[in-house]
Coordinates of C-alpha atoms and ligand atoms in Angstrom, one line a residue:
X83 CA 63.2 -26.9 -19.2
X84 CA 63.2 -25.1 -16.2
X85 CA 62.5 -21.5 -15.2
X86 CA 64.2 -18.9 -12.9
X87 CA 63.5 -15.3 -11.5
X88 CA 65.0 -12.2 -13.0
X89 CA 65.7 -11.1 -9.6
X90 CA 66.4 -14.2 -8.5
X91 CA 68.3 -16.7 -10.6
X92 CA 68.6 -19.8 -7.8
X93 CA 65.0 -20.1 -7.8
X94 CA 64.1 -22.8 -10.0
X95 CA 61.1 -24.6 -11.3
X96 CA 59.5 -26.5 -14.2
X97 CA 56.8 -24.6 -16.4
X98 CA 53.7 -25.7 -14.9
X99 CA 55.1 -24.5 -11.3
X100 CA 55.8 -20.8 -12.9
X101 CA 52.6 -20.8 -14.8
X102 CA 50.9 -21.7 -11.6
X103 CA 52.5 -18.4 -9.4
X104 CA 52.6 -16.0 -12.0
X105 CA 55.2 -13.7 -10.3
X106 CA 58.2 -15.1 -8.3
X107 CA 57.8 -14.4 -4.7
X108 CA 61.0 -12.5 -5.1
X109 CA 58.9 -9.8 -7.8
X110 CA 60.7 -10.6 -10.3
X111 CA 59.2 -12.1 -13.9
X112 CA 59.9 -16.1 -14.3
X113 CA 61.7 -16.7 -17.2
X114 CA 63.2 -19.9 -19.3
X115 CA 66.2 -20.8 -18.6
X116 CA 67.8 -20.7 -21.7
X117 CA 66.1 -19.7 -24.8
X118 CA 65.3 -23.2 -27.3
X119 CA 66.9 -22.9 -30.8
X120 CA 65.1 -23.5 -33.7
X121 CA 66.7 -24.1 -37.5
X122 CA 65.8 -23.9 -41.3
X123 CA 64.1 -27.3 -41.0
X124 CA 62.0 -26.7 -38.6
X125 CA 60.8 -23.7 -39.7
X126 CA 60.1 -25.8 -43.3
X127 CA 58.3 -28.0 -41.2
X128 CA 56.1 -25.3 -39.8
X129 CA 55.1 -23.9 -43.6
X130 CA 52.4 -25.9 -44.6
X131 CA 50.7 -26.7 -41.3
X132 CA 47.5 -24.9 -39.3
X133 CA 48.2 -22.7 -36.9
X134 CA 47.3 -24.9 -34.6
X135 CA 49.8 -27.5 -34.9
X136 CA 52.1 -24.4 -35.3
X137 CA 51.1 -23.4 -31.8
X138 CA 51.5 -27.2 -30.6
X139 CA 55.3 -27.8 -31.6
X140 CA 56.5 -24.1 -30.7
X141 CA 55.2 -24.3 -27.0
X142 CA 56.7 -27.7 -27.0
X143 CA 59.9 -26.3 -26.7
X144 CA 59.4 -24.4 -23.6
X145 CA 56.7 -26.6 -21.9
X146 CA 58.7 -29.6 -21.7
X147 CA 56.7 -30.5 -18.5
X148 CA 53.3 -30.7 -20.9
X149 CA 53.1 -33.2 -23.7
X150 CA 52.7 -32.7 -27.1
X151 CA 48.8 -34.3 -27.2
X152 CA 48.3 -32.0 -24.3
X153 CA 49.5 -29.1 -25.7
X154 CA 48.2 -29.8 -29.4
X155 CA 44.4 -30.2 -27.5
X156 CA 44.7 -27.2 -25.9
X157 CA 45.5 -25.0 -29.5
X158 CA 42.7 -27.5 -31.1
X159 CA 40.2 -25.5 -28.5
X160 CA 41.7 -22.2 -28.0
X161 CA 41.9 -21.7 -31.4
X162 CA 39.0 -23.8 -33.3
X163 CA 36.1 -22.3 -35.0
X164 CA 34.1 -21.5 -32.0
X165 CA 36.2 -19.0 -30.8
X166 CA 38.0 -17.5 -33.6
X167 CA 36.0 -16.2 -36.9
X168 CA 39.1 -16.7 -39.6
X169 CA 40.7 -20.5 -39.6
X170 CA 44.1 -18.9 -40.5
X171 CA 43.6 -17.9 -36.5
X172 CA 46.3 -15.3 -36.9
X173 CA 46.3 -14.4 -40.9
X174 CA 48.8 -12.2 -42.7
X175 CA 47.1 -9.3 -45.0
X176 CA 49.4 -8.2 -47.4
X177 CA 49.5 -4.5 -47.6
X178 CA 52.0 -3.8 -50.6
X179 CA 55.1 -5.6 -51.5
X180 CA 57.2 -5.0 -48.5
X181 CA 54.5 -4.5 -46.1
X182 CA 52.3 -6.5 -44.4
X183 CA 49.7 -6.8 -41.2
X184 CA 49.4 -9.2 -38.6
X185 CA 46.0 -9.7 -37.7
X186 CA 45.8 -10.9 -34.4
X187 CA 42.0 -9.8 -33.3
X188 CA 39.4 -12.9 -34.7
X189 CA 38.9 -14.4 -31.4
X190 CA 36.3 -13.8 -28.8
X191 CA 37.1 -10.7 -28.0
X192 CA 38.0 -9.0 -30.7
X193 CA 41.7 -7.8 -29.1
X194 CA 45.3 -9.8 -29.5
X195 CA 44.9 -10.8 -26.0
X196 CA 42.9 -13.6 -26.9
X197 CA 45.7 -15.4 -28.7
X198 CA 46.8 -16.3 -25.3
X199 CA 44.3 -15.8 -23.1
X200 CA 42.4 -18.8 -24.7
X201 CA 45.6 -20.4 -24.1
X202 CA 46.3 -19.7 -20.6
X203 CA 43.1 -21.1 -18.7
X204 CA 44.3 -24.0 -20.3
X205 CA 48.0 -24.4 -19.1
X206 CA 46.8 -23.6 -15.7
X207 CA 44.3 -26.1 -15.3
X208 CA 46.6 -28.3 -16.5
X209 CA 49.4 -27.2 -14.0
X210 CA 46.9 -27.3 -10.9
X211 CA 46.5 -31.1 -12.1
X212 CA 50.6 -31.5 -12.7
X213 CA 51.6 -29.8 -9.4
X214 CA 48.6 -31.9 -7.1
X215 CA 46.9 -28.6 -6.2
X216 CA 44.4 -28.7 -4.1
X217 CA 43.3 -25.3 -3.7
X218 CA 41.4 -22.6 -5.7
X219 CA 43.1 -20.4 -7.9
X220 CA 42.0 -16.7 -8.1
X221 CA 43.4 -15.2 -10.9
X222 CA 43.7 -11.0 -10.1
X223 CA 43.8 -8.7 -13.2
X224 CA 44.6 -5.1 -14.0
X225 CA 43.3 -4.3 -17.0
X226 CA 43.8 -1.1 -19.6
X227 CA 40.7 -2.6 -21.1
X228 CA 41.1 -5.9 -23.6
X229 CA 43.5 -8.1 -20.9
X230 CA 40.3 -8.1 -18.5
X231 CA 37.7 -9.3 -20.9
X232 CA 40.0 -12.0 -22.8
X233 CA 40.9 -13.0 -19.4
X234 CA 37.3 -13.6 -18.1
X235 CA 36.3 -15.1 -21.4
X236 CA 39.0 -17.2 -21.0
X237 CA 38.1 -18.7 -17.5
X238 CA 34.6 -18.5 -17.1
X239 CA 33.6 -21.5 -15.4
X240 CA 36.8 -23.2 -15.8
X241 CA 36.4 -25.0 -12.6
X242 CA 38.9 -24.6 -9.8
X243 CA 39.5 -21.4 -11.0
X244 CA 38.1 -17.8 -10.2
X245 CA 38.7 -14.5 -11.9
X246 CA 38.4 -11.3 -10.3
X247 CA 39.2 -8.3 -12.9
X248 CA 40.1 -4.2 -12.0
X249 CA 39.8 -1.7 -14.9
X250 CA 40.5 1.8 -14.5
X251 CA 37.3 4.0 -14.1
X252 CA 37.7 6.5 -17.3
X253 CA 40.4 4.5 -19.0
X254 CA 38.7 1.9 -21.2
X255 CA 36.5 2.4 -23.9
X256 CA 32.7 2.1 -24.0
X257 CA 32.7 -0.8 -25.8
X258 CA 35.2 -2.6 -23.5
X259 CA 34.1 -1.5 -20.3
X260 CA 30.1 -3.0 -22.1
X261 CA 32.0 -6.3 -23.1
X262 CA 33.3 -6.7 -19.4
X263 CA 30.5 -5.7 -17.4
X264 CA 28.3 -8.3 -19.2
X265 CA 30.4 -11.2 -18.9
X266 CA 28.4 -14.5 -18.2
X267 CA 30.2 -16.6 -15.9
X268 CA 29.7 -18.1 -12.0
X269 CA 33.5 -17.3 -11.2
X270 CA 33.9 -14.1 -12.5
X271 CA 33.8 -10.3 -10.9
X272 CA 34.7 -7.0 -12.0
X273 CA 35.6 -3.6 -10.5
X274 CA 36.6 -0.3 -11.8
X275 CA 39.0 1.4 -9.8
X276 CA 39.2 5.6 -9.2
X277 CA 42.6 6.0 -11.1
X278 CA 44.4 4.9 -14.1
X279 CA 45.8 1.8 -15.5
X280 CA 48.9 1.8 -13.5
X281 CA 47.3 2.2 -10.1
X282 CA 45.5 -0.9 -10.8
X283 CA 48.2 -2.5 -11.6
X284 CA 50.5 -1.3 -8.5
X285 CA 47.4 -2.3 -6.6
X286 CA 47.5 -5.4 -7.4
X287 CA 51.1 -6.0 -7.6
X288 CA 50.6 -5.1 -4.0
X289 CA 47.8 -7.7 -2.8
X290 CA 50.2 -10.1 -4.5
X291 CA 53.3 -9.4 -2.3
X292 CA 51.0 -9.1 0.8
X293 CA 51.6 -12.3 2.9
X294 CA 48.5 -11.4 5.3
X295 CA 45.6 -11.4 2.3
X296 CA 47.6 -14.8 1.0
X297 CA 47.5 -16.3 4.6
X298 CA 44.0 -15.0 5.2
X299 CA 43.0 -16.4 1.8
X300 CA 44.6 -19.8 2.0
X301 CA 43.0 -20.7 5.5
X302 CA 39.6 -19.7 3.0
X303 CA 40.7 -22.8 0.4
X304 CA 42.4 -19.6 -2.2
X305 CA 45.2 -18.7 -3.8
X306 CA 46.6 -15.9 -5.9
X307 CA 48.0 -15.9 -9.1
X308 CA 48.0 -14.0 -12.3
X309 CA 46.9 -13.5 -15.8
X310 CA 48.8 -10.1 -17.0
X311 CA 51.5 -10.7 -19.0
X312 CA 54.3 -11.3 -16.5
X313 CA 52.9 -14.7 -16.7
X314 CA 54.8 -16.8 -19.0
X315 CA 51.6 -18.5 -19.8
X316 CA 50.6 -15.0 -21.7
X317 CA 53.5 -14.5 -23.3
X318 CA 54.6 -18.1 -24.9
X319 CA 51.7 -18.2 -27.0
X320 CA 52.5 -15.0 -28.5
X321 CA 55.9 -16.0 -29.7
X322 CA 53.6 -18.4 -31.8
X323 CA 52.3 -15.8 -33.7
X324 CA 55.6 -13.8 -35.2
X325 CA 56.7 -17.5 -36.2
X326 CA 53.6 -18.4 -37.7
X327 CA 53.8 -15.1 -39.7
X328 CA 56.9 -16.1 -41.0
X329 CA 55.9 -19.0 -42.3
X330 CA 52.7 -17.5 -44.4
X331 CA 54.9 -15.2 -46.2
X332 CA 56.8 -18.3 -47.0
X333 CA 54.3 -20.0 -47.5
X334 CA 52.6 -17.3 -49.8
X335 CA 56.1 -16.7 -51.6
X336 CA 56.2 -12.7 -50.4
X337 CA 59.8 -14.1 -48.5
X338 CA 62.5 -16.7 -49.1
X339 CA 63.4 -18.8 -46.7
X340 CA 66.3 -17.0 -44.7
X341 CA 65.2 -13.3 -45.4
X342 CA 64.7 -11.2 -42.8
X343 CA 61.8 -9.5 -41.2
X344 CA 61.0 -6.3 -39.1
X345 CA 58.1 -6.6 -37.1
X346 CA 55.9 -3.6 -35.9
X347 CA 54.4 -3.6 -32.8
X348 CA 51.7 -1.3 -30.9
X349 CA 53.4 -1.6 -27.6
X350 CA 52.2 -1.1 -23.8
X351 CA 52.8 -3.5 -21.4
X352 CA 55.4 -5.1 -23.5
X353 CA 54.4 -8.4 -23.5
X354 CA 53.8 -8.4 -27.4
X355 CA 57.1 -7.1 -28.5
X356 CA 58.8 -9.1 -26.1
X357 CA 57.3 -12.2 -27.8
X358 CA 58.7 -11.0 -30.8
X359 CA 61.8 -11.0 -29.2
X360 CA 62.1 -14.4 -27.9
X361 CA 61.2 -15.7 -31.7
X362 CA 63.8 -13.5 -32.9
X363 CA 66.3 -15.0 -29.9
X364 CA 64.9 -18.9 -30.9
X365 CA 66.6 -17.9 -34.4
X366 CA 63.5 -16.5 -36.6
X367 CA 65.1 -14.5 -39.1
X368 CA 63.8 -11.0 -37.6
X369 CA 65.8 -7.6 -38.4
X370 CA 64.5 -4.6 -36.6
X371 CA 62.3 -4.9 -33.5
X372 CA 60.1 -1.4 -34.2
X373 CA 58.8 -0.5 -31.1
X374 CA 55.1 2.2 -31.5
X375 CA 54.2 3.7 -28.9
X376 CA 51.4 6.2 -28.6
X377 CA 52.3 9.8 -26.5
X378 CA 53.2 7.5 -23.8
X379 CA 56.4 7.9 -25.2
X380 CA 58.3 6.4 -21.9
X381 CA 59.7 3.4 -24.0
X382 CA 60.7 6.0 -27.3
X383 CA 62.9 7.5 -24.9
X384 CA 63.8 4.4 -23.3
X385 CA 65.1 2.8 -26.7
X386 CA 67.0 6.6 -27.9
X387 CA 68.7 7.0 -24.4
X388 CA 68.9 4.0 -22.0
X389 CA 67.5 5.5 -19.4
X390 CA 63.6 4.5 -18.6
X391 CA 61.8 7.8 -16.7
X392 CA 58.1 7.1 -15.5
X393 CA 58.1 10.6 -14.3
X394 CA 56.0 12.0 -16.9
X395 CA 52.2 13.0 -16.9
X396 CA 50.3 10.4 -17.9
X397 CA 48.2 10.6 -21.0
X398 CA 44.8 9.1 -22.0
X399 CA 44.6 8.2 -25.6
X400 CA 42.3 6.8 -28.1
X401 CA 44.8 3.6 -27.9
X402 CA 44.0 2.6 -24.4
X403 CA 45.6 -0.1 -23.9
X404 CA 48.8 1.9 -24.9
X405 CA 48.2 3.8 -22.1
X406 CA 51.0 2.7 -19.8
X407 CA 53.9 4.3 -17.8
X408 CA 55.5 1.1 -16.4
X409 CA 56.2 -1.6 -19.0
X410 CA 56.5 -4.3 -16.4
X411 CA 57.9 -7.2 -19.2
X412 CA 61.3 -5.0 -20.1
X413 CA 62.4 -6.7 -16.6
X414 CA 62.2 -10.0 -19.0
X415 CA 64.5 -8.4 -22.1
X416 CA 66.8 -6.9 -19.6
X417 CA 67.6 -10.1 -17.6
X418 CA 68.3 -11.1 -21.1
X419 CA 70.1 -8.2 -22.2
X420 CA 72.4 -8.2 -19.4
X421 CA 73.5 -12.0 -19.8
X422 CA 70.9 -13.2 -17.1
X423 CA 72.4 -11.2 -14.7
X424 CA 69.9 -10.8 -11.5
X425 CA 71.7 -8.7 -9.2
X426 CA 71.8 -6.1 -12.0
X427 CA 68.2 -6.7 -12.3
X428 CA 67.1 -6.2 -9.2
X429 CA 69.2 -3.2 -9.1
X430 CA 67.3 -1.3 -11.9
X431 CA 63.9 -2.6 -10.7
X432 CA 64.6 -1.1 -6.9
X433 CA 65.2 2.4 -8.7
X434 CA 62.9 2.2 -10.4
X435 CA 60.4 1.5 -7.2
X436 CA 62.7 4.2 -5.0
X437 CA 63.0 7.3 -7.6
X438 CA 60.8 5.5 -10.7
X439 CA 63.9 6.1 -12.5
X440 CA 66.6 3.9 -14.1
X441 CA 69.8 3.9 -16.4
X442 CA 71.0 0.9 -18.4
X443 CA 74.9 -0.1 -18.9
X444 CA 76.3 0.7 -21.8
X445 CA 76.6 -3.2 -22.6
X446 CA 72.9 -2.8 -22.7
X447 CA 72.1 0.5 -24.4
X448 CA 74.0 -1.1 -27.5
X449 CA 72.4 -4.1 -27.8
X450 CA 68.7 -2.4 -27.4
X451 CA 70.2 0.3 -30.5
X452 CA 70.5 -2.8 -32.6
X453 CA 67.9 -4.5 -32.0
X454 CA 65.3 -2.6 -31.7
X455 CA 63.7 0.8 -32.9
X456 CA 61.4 3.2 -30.7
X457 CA 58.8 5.6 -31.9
X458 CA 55.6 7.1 -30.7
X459 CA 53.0 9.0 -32.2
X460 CA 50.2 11.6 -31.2
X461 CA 46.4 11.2 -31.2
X462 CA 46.4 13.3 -34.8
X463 CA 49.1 11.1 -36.1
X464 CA 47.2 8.2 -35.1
X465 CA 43.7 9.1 -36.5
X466 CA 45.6 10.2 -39.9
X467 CA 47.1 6.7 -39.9
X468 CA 43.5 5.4 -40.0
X469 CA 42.2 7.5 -42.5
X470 CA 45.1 6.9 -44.8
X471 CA 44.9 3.5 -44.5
X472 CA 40.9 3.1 -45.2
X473 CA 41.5 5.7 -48.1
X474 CA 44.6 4.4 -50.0
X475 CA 44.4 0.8 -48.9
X476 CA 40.7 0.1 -48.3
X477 CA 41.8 -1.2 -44.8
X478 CA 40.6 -0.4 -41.8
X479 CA 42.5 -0.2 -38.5
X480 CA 41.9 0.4 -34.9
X481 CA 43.4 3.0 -33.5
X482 CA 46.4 1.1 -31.7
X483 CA 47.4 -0.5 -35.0
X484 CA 47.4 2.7 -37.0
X485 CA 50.3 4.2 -34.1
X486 CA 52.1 1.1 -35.0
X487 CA 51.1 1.7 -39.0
X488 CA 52.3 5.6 -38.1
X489 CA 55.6 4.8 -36.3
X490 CA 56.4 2.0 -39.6
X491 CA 56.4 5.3 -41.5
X492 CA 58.4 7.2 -39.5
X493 CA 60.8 4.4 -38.9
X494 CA 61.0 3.9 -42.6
X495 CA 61.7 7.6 -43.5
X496 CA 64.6 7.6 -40.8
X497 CA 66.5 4.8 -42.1
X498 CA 66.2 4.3 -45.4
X499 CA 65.6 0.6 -44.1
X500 CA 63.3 -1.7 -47.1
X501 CA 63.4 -4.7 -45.1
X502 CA 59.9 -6.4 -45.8
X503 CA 57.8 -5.0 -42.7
X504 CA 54.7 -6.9 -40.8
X505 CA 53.3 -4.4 -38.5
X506 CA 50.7 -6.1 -36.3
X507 CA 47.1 -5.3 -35.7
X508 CA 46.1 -5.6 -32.3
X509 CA 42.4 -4.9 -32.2
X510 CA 39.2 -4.7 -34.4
X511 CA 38.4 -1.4 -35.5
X512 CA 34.7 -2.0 -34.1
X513 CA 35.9 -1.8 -30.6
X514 CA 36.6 1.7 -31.0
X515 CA 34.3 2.8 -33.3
X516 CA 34.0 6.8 -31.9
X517 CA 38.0 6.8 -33.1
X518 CA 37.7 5.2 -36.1
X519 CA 34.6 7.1 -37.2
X520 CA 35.9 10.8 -36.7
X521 CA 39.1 9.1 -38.5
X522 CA 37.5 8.4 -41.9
X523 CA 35.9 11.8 -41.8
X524 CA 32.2 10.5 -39.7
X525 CA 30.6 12.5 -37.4
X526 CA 29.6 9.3 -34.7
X527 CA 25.9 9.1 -34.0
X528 CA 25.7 8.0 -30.2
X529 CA 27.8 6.2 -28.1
X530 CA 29.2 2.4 -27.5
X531 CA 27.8 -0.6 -29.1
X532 CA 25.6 1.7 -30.7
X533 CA 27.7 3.0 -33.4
X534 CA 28.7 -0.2 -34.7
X535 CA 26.0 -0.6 -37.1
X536 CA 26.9 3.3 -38.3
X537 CA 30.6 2.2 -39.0
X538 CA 29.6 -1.2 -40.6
X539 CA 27.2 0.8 -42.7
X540 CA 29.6 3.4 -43.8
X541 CA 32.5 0.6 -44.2
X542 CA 31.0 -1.9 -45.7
X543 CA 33.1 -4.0 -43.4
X544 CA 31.8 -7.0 -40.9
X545 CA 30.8 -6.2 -37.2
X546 CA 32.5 -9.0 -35.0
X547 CA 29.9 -11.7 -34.2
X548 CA 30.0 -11.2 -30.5
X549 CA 30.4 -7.8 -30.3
X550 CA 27.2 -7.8 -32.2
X551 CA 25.8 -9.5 -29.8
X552 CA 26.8 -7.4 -26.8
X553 CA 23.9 -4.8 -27.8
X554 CA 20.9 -5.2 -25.3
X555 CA 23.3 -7.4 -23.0
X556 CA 22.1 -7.2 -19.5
X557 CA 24.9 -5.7 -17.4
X558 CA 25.4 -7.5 -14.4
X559 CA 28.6 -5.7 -12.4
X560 CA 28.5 -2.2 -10.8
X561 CA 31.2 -1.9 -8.5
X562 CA 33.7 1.1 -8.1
X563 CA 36.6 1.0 -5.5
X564 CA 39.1 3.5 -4.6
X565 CA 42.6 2.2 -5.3
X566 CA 43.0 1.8 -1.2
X567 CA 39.9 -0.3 -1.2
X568 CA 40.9 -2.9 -3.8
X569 CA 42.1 -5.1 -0.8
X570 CA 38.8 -5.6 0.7
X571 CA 37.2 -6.3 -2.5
X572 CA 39.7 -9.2 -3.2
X573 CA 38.8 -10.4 0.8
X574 CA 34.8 -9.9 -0.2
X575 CA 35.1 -12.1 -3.8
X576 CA 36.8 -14.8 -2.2
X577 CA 34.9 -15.1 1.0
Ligands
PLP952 C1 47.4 -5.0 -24.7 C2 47.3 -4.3 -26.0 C3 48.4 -3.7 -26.6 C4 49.7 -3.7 -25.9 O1 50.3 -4.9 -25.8 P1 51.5 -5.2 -24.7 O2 51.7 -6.6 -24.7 O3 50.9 -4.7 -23.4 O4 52.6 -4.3 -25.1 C5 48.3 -3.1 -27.9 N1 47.1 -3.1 -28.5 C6 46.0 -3.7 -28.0 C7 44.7 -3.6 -28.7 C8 46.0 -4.3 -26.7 O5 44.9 -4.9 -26.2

């Protein structure tokens, strides 16, 4: 299978070679071309194996470049006991009958971004191999908080590669911005940038399109490429998961064969929902696409009206990694939506760069109203999600599931709609303990790592082995930039 550029569709190349850049030198995402059907057999096939084998024969379809022994190693080690505390890897909790969570946070990190950034490190080192690469590869982040850590877990000392991560100063959590600033690691470095999550990313969408810090970086042995989610090597192992999901509740007999599921998803960049997409595209019985936002309401309004507005004030939240203005994946489901059509592609994304405005066609508006749902709830709504849920259910969320457990509500209530529901959890409550202990009616007692024996004690529940083990973790980064200065410290990493 190849792959092509949403702004670009003559450009084409096999999976390793878009792994391997990231972004297309055009901007735009690269994307399959053409999405890889699947049927009721294999589906069946899928029911009663590990996730890992799951992961194995689903990525098969698009990485036609990789083999399967290849690709069935590299889910044995992403996914095996070392990293992830739960050998369902991705396991379904049944809620009540028709409603059911995803949980997709027992790996390293305790966020969702380790179900493919354990992945990732691996595809690339395999491409690097594939495509006779002689040079370095420096992967560049912008974080909102969990993509940076799951990213440097992912590559520290993966050799030929080196990871250089950008987290907005005040717009991570305590607990995040501890897990990142104590990563182990030869190859790694982190800096917090004076801004928010989006001028981190526009800075380093910028370094990336500037041919002077490539040229000055390949004479040095470098080059650039990327672990966000416009890599298609972050978002293919997510489609894993919707299908895997499918098959437990299958499996578990809470669905027949054939029925169909809405899916619920805490959306920022939307890299997750977009996964959710594609499985629903490769023929995975899915009804409603529900898409939660948090009051970065900028897709809400995007899904009610067609037309996609960044200018808005930007919010912090107590969902951080919510916090987004520009959803840089939507390029991916309107290429699709608009029947692969670049030019008209290009045409929204230049707006969107000119006035940081843009409207849909009409073809488009209609097929985003059927597939898909958009909601978005408040910082209230979200802590009375979590309390709701501990108190009637016993279960307890992190703050950027309960806006998707809030938004399943209000979804619900607005259509009538009984459709069994999975909405997925994104994070481990114990990386935002503060949140989640005002929440259930706590008053926190200090700050960070330190409160996660005060909500383990008052929950009963277990901390995260290696969160516990971030308390009295030397930290070993202090940089700040300003967002100007994130050039030089790309220049000074890779010198
Ligand atoms: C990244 C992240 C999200 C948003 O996912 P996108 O793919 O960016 O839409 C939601 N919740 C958590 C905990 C995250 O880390």
């Amino acid at each position: 299978m190849k792959y092509y550029s949403t702004r670009d569709a003559a450009v084409r190349m096999d999976a390793a070679e878009a792994i391997k850049m990231g972004l297309s030198r055009d901007g735009g995402l690269l994307t399959p071309c053409g999405i890889p059907q699947i049927d009721r057999a294999f589906l069946e096939s899928l029911v009663n194996v590990r996730y890992q084998e799951r992961a194995a024969k689903v990525m098969g379809l698009y990485l036609t470049d990789y083999t399967y022994e290849e690709l069935s190693g590299f889910a044995e080690n992403a996914y095996g006991p070392e990293k992830f505390d739960c050998d369902a890897v991705a396991p379904v909790r049944t809620v009540d009958e028709t409603t059911h969570c995803l949980e997709l946070w027992h790996g390293p990190t305790s966020a969702f971004k380790d179900m493919a950034l354990q992945m990732l490190p691996q595809l690339l080192s395999a491409a690097l191999r594939k495509t006779g690469e002689s040079k370095t590869v420096c992967i560049l982040v912008a974080t909102s908080g969990d993509t940076g850590k799951a990213a440097m877990e992912g590559f520290a000392d993966v050799p030929q590669t080196k990871i250089l991560v950008f987290y907005p100063k005040d717009g991570v959590s305590k607990v995040q911005e501890t897990q990142m600033v104590t990563q182990d690691g030869a190859n790694v470095g982190v800096c917090a940038v004076e801004g928010n999550f989006d001028d981190a990313q526009a800075g380093v969408k910028r370094i990336f399109s500037d041919e002077a810090i490539r040229a000055t970086l390949a004479d040095r042995g470098y080059f650039l490429s990327s672990a966000n989610s416009i890599n298609w090597g972050r978002i293919l192992p997510q489609v894993v998961y919707y299908i895997s999901a499918y098959c437990d509740l299958v499996r578990d007999g809470k669905l027949s064969m054939g029925d169909k599921v809405n899916f619920c998803v805490p959306t920022g960049n939307f890299g997750d929902i977009l996964a959710a997409y594609y499985a629903k595209r490769m023929g995975l019985p899915v009804g409603k696409l529900i898409c939660a936002s948090n009051c970065n309401d900028v897709l809400t309004d995007f899904l009610r009206t067609g037309v996609y507005d960044k200018n808005r004030p930007f919010h912090t939240t107590m969902s951080p990694s919510m916090d987004i203005l520009v959803s840089s994946n939507l390029e991916r489901l309107l290429f699709d939506l608009s029947g692969e059509n670049d030019a008209e592609v290009k045409g929204y994304m230049d707006a969107l760069a000119k006035t940081g405005k843009y409207e849909v066609s009409d073809a488009i508006k209609a097929a985003l109203a059927d597939q898909f749902w958009g909601g978005f709830c408040g910082e209230a709504g979200t802590s009375a999600a979590i309390a709701k849920y501990y108190k009637e259910n016993g279960y307890l969320i992190d703050t950027h599931t309960a806006v998707a457990a809030s938004v399943m509500e209000q979804y619900r209530k607005a259509t009538g709609d009984k459709t069994v529901t999975v909405f997925v959890s994104t994070a481990s409550p114990y990386k935002f303990c503060d949140h989640v202990l005002r929440a259930i009616g706590e008053t926190p007692a200090g700050d960070g790592v330190e409160l996660l024996d005060q909500l383990h004690e008052t929950t009963g529940t277990a901390i995260p082995r290696r969160l516990a083990a971030l308390k009295g973790k030397a930290r070993r980064f202090d940089l700040t930039c300003e967002k100007p200065g994130m050039d030089s410290v790309v220049l000074e990493f890779l010198k």
